[in-house]
PDB file of C-alpha atoms in Angstrom:
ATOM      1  CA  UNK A  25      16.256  50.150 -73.654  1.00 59.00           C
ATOM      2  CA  UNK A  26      13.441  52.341 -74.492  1.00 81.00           C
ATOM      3  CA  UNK A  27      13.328  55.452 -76.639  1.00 91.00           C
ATOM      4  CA  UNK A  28      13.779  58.235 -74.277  1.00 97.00           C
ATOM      5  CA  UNK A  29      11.218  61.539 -74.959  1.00 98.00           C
ATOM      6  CA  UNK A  30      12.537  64.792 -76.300  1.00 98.00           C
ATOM      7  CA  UNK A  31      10.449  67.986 -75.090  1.00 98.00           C
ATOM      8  CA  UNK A  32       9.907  70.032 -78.460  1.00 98.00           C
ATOM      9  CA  UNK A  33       8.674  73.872 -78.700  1.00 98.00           C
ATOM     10  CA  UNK A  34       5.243  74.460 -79.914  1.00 98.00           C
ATOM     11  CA  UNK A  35       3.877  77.738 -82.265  1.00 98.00           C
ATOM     12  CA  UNK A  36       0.998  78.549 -81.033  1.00 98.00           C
ATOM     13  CA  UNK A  37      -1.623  78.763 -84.150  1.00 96.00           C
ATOM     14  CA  UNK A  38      -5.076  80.447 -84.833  1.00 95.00           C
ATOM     15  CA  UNK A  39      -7.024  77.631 -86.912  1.00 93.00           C
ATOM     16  CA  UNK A  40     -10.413  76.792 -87.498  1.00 94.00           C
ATOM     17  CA  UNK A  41     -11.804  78.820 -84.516  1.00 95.00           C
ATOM     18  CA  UNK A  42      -9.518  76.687 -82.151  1.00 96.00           C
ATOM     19  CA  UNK A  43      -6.072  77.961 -80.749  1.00 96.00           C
ATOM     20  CA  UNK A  44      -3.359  74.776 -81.779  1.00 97.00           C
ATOM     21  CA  UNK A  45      -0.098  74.533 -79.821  1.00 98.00           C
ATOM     22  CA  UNK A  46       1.721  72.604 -83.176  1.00 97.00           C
ATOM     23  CA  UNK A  47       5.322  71.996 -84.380  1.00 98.00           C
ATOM     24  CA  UNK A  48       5.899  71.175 -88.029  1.00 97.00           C
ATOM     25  CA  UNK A  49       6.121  67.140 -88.992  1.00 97.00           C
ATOM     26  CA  UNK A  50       9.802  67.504 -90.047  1.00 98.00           C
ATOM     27  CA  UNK A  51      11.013  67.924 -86.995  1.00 98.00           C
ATOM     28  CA  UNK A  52       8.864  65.070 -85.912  1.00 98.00           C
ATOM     29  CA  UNK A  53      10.278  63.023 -88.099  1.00 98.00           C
ATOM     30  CA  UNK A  54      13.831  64.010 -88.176  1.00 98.00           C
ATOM     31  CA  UNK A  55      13.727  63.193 -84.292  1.00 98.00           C
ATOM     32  CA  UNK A  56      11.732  59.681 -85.199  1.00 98.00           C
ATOM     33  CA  UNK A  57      13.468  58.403 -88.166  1.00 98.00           C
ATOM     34  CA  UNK A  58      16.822  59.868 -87.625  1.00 98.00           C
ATOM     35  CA  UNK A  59      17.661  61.018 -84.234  1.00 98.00           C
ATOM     36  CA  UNK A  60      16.019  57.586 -83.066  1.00 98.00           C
ATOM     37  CA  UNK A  61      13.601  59.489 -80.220  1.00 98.00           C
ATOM     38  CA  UNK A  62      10.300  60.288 -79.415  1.00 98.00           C
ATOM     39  CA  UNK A  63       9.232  63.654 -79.755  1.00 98.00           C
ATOM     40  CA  UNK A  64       6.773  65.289 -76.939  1.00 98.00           C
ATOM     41  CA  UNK A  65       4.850  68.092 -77.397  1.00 98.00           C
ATOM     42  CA  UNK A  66       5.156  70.805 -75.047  1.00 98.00           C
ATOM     43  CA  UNK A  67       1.889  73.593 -75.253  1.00 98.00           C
ATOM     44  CA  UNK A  68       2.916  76.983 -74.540  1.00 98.00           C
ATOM     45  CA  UNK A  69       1.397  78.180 -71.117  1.00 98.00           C
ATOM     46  CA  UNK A  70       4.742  79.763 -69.958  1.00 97.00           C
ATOM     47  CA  UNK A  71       4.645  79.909 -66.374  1.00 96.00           C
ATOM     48  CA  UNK A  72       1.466  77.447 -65.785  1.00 98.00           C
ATOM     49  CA  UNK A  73       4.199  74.963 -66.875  1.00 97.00           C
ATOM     50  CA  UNK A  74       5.918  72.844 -64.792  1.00 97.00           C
ATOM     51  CA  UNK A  75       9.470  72.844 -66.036  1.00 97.00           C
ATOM     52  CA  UNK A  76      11.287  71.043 -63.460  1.00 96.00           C
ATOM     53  CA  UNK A  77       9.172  67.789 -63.271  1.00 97.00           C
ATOM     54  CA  UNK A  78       8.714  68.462 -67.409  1.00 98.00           C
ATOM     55  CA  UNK A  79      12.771  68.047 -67.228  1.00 98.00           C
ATOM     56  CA  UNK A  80      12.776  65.483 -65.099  1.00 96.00           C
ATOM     57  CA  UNK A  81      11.093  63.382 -67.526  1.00 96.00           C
ATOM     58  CA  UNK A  82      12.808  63.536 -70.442  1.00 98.00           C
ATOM     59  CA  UNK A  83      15.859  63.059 -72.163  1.00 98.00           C
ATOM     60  CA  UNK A  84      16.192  66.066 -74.243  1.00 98.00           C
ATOM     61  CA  UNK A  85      14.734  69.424 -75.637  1.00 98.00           C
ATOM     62  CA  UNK A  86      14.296  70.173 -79.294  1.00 98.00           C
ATOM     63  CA  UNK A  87      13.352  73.794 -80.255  1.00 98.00           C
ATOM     64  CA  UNK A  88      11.855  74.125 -83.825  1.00 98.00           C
ATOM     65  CA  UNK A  89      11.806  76.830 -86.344  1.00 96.00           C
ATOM     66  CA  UNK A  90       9.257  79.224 -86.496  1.00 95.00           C
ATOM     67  CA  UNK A  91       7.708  81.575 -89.138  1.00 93.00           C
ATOM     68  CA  UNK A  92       7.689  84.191 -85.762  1.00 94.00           C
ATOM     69  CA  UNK A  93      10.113  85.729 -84.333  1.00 95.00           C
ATOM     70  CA  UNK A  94      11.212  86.744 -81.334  1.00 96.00           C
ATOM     71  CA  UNK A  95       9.530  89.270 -79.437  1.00 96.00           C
ATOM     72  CA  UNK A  96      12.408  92.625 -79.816  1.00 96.00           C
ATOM     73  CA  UNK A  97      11.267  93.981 -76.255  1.00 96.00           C
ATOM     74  CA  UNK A  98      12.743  90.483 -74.631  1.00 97.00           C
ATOM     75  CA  UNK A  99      15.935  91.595 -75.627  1.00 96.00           C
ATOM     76  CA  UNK A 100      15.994  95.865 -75.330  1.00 94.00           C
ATOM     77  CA  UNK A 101      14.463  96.745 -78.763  1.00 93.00           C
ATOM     78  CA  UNK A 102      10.822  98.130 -79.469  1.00 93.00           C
ATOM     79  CA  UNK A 103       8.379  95.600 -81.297  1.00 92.00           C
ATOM     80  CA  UNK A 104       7.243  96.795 -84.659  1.00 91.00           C
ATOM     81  CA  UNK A 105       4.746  95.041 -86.906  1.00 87.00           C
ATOM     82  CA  UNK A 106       6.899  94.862 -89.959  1.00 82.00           C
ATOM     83  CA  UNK A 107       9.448  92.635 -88.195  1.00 85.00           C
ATOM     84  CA  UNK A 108       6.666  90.487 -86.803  1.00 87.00           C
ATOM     85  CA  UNK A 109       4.627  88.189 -86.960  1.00 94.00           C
ATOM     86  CA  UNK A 110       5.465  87.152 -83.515  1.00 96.00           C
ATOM     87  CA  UNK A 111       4.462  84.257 -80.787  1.00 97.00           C
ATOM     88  CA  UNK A 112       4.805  85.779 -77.013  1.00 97.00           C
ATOM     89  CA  UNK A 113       3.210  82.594 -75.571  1.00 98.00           C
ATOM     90  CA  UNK A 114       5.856  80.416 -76.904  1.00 98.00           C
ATOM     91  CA  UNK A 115       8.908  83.308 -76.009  1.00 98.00           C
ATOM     92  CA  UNK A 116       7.701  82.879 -72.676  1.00 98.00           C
ATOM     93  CA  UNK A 117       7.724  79.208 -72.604  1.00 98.00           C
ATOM     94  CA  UNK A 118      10.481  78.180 -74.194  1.00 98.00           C
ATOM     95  CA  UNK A 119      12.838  80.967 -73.015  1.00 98.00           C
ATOM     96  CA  UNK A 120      12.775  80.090 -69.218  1.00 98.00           C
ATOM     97  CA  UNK A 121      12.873  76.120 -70.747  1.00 98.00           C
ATOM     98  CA  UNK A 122      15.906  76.909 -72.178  1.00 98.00           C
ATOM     99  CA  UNK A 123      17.811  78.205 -68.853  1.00 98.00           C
ATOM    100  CA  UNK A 124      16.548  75.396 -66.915  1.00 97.00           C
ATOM    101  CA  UNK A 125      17.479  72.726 -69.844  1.00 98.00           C
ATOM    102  CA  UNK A 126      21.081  74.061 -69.689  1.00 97.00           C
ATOM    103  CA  UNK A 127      20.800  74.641 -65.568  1.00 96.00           C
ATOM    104  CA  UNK A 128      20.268  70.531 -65.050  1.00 96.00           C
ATOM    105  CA  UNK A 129      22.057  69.692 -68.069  1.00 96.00           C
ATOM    106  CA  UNK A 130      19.960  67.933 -70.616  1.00 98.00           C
ATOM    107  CA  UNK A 131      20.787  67.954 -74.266  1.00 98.00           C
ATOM    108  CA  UNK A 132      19.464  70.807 -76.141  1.00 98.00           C
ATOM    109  CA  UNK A 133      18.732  71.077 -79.837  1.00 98.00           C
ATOM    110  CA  UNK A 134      18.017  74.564 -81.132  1.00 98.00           C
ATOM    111  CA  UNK A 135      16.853  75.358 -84.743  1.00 98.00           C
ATOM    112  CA  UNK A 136      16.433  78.556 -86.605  1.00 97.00           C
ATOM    113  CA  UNK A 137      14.019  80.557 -84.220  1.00 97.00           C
ATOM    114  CA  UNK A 138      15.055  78.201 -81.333  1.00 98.00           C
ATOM    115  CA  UNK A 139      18.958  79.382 -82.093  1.00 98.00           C
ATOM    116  CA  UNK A 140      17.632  83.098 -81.519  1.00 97.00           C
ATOM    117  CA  UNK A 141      15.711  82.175 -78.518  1.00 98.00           C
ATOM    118  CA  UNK A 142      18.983  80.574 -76.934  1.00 98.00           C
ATOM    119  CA  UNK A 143      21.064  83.310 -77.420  1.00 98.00           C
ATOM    120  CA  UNK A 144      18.226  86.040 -76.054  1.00 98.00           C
ATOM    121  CA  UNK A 145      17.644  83.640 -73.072  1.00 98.00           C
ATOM    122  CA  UNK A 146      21.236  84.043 -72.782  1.00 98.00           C
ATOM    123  CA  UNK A 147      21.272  87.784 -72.826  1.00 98.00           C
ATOM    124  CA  UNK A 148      22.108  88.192 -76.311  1.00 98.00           C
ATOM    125  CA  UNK A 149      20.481  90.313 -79.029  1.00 97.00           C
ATOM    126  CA  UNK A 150      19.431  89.675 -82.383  1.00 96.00           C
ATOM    127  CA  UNK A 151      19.417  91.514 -85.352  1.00 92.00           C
ATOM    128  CA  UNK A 152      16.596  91.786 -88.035  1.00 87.00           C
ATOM    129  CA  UNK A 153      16.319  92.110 -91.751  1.00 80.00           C
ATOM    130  CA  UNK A 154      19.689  91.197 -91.945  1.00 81.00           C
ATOM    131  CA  UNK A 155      19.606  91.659 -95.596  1.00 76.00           C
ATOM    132  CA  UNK A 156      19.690  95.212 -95.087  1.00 77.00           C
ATOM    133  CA  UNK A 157      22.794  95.360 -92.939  1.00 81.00           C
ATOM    134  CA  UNK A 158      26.117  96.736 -94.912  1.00 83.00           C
ATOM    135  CA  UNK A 159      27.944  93.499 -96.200  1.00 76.00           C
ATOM    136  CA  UNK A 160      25.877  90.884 -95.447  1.00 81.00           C
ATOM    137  CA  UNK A 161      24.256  88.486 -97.962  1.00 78.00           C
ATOM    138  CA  UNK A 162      20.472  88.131 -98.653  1.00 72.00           C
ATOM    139  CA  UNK A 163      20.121  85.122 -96.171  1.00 81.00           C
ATOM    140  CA  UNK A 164      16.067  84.893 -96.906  1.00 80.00           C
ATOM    141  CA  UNK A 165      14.152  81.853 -98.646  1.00 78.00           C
ATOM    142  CA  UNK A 166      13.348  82.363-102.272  1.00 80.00           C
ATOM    143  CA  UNK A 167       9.835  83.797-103.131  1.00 81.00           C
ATOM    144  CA  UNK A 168       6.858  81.400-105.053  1.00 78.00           C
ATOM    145  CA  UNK A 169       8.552  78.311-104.686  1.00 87.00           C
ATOM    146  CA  UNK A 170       8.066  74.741-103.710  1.00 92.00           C
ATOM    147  CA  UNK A 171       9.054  73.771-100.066  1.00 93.00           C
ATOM    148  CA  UNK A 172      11.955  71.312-101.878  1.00 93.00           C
ATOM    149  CA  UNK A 173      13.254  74.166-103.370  1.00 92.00           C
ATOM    150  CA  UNK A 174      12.746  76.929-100.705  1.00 92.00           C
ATOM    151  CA  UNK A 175      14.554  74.579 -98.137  1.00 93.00           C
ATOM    152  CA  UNK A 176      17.185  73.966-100.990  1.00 93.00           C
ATOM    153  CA  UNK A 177      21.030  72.880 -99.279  1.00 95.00           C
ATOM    154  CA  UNK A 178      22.797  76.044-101.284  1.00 92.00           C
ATOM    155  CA  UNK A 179      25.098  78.202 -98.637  1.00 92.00           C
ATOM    156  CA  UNK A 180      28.465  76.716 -97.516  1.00 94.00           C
ATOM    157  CA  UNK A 181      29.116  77.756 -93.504  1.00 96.00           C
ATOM    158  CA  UNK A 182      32.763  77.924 -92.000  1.00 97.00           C
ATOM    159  CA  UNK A 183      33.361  75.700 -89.154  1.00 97.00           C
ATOM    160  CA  UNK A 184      35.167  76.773 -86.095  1.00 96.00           C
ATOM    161  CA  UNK A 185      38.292  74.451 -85.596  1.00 95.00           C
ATOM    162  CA  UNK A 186      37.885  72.382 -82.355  1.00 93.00           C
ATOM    163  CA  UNK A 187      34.070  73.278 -81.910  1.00 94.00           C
ATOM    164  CA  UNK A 188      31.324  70.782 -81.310  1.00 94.00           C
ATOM    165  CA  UNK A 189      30.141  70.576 -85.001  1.00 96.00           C
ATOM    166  CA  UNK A 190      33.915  70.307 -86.246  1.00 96.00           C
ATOM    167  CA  UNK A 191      34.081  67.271 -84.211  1.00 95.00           C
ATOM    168  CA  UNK A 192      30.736  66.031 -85.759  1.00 96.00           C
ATOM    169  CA  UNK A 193      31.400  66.806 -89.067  1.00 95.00           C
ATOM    170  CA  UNK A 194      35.350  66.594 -89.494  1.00 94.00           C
ATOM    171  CA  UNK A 195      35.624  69.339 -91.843  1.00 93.00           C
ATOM    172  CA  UNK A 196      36.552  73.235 -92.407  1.00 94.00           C
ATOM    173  CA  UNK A 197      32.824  73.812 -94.059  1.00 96.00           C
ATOM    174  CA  UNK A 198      29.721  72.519 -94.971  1.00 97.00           C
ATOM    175  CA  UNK A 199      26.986  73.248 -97.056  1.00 96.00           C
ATOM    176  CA  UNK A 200      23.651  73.950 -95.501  1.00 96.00           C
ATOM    177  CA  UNK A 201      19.918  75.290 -96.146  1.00 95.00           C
ATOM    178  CA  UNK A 202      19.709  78.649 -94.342  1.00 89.00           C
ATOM    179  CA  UNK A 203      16.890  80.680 -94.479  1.00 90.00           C
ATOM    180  CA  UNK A 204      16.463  83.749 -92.097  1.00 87.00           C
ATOM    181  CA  UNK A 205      16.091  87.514 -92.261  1.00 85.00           C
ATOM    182  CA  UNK A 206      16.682  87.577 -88.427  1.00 89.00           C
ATOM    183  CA  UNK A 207      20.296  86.438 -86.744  1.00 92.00           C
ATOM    184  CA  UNK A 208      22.514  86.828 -83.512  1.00 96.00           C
ATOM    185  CA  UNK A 209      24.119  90.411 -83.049  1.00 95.00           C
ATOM    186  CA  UNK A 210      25.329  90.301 -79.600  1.00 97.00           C
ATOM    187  CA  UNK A 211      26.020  87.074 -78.698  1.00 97.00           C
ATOM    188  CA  UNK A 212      24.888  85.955 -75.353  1.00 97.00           C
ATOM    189  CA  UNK A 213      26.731  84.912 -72.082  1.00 97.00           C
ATOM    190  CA  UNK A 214      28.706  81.737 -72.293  1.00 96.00           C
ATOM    191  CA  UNK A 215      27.865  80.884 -76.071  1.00 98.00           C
ATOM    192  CA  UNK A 216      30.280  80.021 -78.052  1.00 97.00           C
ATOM    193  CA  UNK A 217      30.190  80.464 -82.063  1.00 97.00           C
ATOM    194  CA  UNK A 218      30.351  77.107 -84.199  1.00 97.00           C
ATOM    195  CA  UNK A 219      29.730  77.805 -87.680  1.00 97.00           C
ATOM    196  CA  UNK A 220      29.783  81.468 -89.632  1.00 96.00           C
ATOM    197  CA  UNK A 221      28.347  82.474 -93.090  1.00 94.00           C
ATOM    198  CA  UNK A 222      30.967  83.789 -95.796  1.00 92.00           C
ATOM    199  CA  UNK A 223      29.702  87.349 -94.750  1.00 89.00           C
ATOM    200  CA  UNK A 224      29.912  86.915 -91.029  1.00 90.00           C
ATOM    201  CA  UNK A 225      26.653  85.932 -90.286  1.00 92.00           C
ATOM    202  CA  UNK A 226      26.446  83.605 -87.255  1.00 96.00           C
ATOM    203  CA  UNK A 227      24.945  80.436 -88.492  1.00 96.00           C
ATOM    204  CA  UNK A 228      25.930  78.063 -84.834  1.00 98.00           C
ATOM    205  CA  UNK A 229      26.518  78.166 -81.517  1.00 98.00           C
ATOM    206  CA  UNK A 230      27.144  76.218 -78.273  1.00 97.00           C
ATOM    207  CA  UNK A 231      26.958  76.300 -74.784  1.00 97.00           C
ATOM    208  CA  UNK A 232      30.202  76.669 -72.912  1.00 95.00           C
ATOM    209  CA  UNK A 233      30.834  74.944 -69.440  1.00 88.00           C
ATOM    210  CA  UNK A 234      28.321  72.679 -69.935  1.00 89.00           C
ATOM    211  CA  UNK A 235      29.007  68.762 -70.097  1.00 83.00           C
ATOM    212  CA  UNK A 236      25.541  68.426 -71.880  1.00 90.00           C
ATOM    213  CA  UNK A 237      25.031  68.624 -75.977  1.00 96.00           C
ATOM    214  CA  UNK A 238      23.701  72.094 -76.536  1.00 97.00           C
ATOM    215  CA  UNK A 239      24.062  73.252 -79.833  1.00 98.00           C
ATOM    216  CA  UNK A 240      21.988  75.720 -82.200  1.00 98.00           C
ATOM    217  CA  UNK A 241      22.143  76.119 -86.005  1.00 98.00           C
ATOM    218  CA  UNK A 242      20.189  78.776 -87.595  1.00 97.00           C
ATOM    219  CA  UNK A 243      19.768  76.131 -90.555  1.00 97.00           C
ATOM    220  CA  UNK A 244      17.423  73.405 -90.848  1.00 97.00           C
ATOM    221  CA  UNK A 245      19.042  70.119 -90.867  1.00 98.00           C
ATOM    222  CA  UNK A 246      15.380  67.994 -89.899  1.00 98.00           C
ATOM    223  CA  UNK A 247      14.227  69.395 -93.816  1.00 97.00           C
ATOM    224  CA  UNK A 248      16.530  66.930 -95.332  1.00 97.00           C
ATOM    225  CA  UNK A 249      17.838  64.954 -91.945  1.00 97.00           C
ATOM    226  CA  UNK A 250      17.063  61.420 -94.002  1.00 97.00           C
ATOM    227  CA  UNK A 251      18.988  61.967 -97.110  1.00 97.00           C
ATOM    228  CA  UNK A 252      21.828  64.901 -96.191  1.00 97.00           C
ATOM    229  CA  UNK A 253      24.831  63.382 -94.954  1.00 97.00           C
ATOM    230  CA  UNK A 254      25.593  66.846 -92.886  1.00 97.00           C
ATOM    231  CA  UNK A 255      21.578  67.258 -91.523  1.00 98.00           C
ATOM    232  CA  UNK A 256      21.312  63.826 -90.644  1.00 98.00           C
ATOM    233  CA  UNK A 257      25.111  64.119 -88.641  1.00 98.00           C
ATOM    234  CA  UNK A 258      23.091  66.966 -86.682  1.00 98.00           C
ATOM    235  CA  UNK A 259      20.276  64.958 -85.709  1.00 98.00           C
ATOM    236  CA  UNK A 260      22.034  61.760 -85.204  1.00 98.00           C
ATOM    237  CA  UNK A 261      24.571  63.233 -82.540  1.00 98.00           C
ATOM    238  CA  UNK A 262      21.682  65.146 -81.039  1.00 98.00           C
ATOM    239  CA  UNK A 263      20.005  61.540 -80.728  1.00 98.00           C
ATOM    240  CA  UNK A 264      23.398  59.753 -78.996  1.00 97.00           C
ATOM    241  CA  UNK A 265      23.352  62.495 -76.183  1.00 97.00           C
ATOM    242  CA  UNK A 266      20.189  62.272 -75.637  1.00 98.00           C
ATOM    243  CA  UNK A 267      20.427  58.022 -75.028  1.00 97.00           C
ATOM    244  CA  UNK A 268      23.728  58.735 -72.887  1.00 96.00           C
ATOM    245  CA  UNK A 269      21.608  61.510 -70.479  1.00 96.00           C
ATOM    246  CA  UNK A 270      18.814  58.403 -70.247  1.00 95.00           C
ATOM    247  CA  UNK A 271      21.082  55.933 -69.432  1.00 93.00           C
ATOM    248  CA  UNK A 272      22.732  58.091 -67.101  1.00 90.00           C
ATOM    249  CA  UNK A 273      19.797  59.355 -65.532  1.00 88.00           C
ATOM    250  CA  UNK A 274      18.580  55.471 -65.293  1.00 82.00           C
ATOM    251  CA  UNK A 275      21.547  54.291 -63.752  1.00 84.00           C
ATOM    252  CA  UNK A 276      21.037  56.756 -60.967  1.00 76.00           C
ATOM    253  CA  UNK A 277      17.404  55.898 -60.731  1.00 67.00           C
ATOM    254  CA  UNK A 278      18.569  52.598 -60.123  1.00 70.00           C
ATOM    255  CA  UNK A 279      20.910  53.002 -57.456  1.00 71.00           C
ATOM    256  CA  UNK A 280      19.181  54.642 -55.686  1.00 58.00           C
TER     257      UNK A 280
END
């Protein structure tokens, strides 16, 4: 059997006098080397996109972590510059991707910014410069540091018994590399929470009601996907649903 394709979300990127549509190589080769797929590149022309047929094709749909965030006015709060930067040409692509992913049923893969967009396509909010919220822990990268260390596995995350990731990782906790100073306040229709920080923070999530995979982590399991038992668990499972929707949706191709 072939490798089925994987959509993944693009940044869109000022560089060199060119606008790039780009995605960072780890999540390339997390979904290469350890998820066993190939990745395809979506650009971010929202609604010049056709997402149906763009579904029809492929397997699965990977959204990446972004430097950006969110744009606040997608979810009822006013856009300021000090919680920026952000990307509206990728909010409005991957956003109505996500509802139409989850509407036909093909595995979904969200990662730090793609968590957020899931829950705001969803209808939830998010919070920002959660480091500033009573109780909650500094959840932000260290400063003037090498990528090895910023992405460093240091924060344990509780596990909700009987949730997706408890069945993938068979255990209470796990320790992960989260870096964010934006997370999930209101929580949005039909998701269901995975995995918590010690102060409450929402680190997971999944889709309820659907038989498709559809998970987000506000971590970043691809950083360290070929050496971290727990990241490369996260990619690997991501990569079996992904061969079951192909082989489903060849067997139907083939009967009929």
């Amino acid at each position: 059997m072939s490798k089925p394709l994987i959509a993944v979300s693009t940044d869109v990127k000022s560089f060199e006098n060119y606008e790039w549509h780009a995605a960072p190589e780890q999540y390339l080769r997390a979904a290469i080397r350890t998820a066993g797929v190939t990745p395809l590149l979506v650009p971010s022309f929202e609604d010049e996109l056709d997402l149906e047929t763009l579904l029809a094709g492929v397997d699965g749909v990977m959204l990446t972590g972004s430097k950006s965030n969110v744009w606040p006015e997608l979810y009822g709060e006013v856009a300021v510059e000090e919680n920026g930067p952000y990307d509206r040409r990728r909010d409005g692509t991957t956003i109505p991707l996500i509802r139409a992913a989850i509407r036909r049923g093909v595995p979904l893969l969200a990662i730090c910014r793609g968590i957020q967009e899931l829950n705001v396509a969803l209808g939830g909010t998010l919070a920002t410069e959660i480091q500033n919220l009573p109780g909650r822990m500094d959840h932000r990268a260290p400063e003037n540091v090498s990528q090895d260390e910023r992405f460093a596995i240091r924060q344990d995350v509780r596990i909700r018994p009987g949730s997706c990731l408890a069945g993938i990782f068979k255990s209470e906790s796990v320790r992960v590399n989260t870096i964010h100073r934006q997370g999930i306040d209101r929580l949005g229709e039909g998701l269901d929470i995975e995995a918590e920080a010690p102060d409450g923070t929402v680190e997971a999530v999944s889709v309820r009601g659907t038989n498709a995979y559809a998970v987000g982590v506000q971590w970043h399991p691809e950083y360290w996907a070929e050496t971290d038992p727990a990241s490369r668990q996260i990619f690997e499972s991501f990569g079996d649903a992904v061969r079951t929707h192909h082989a489903a949706r060849h067997a139907r191709g083939n009967a009929a």
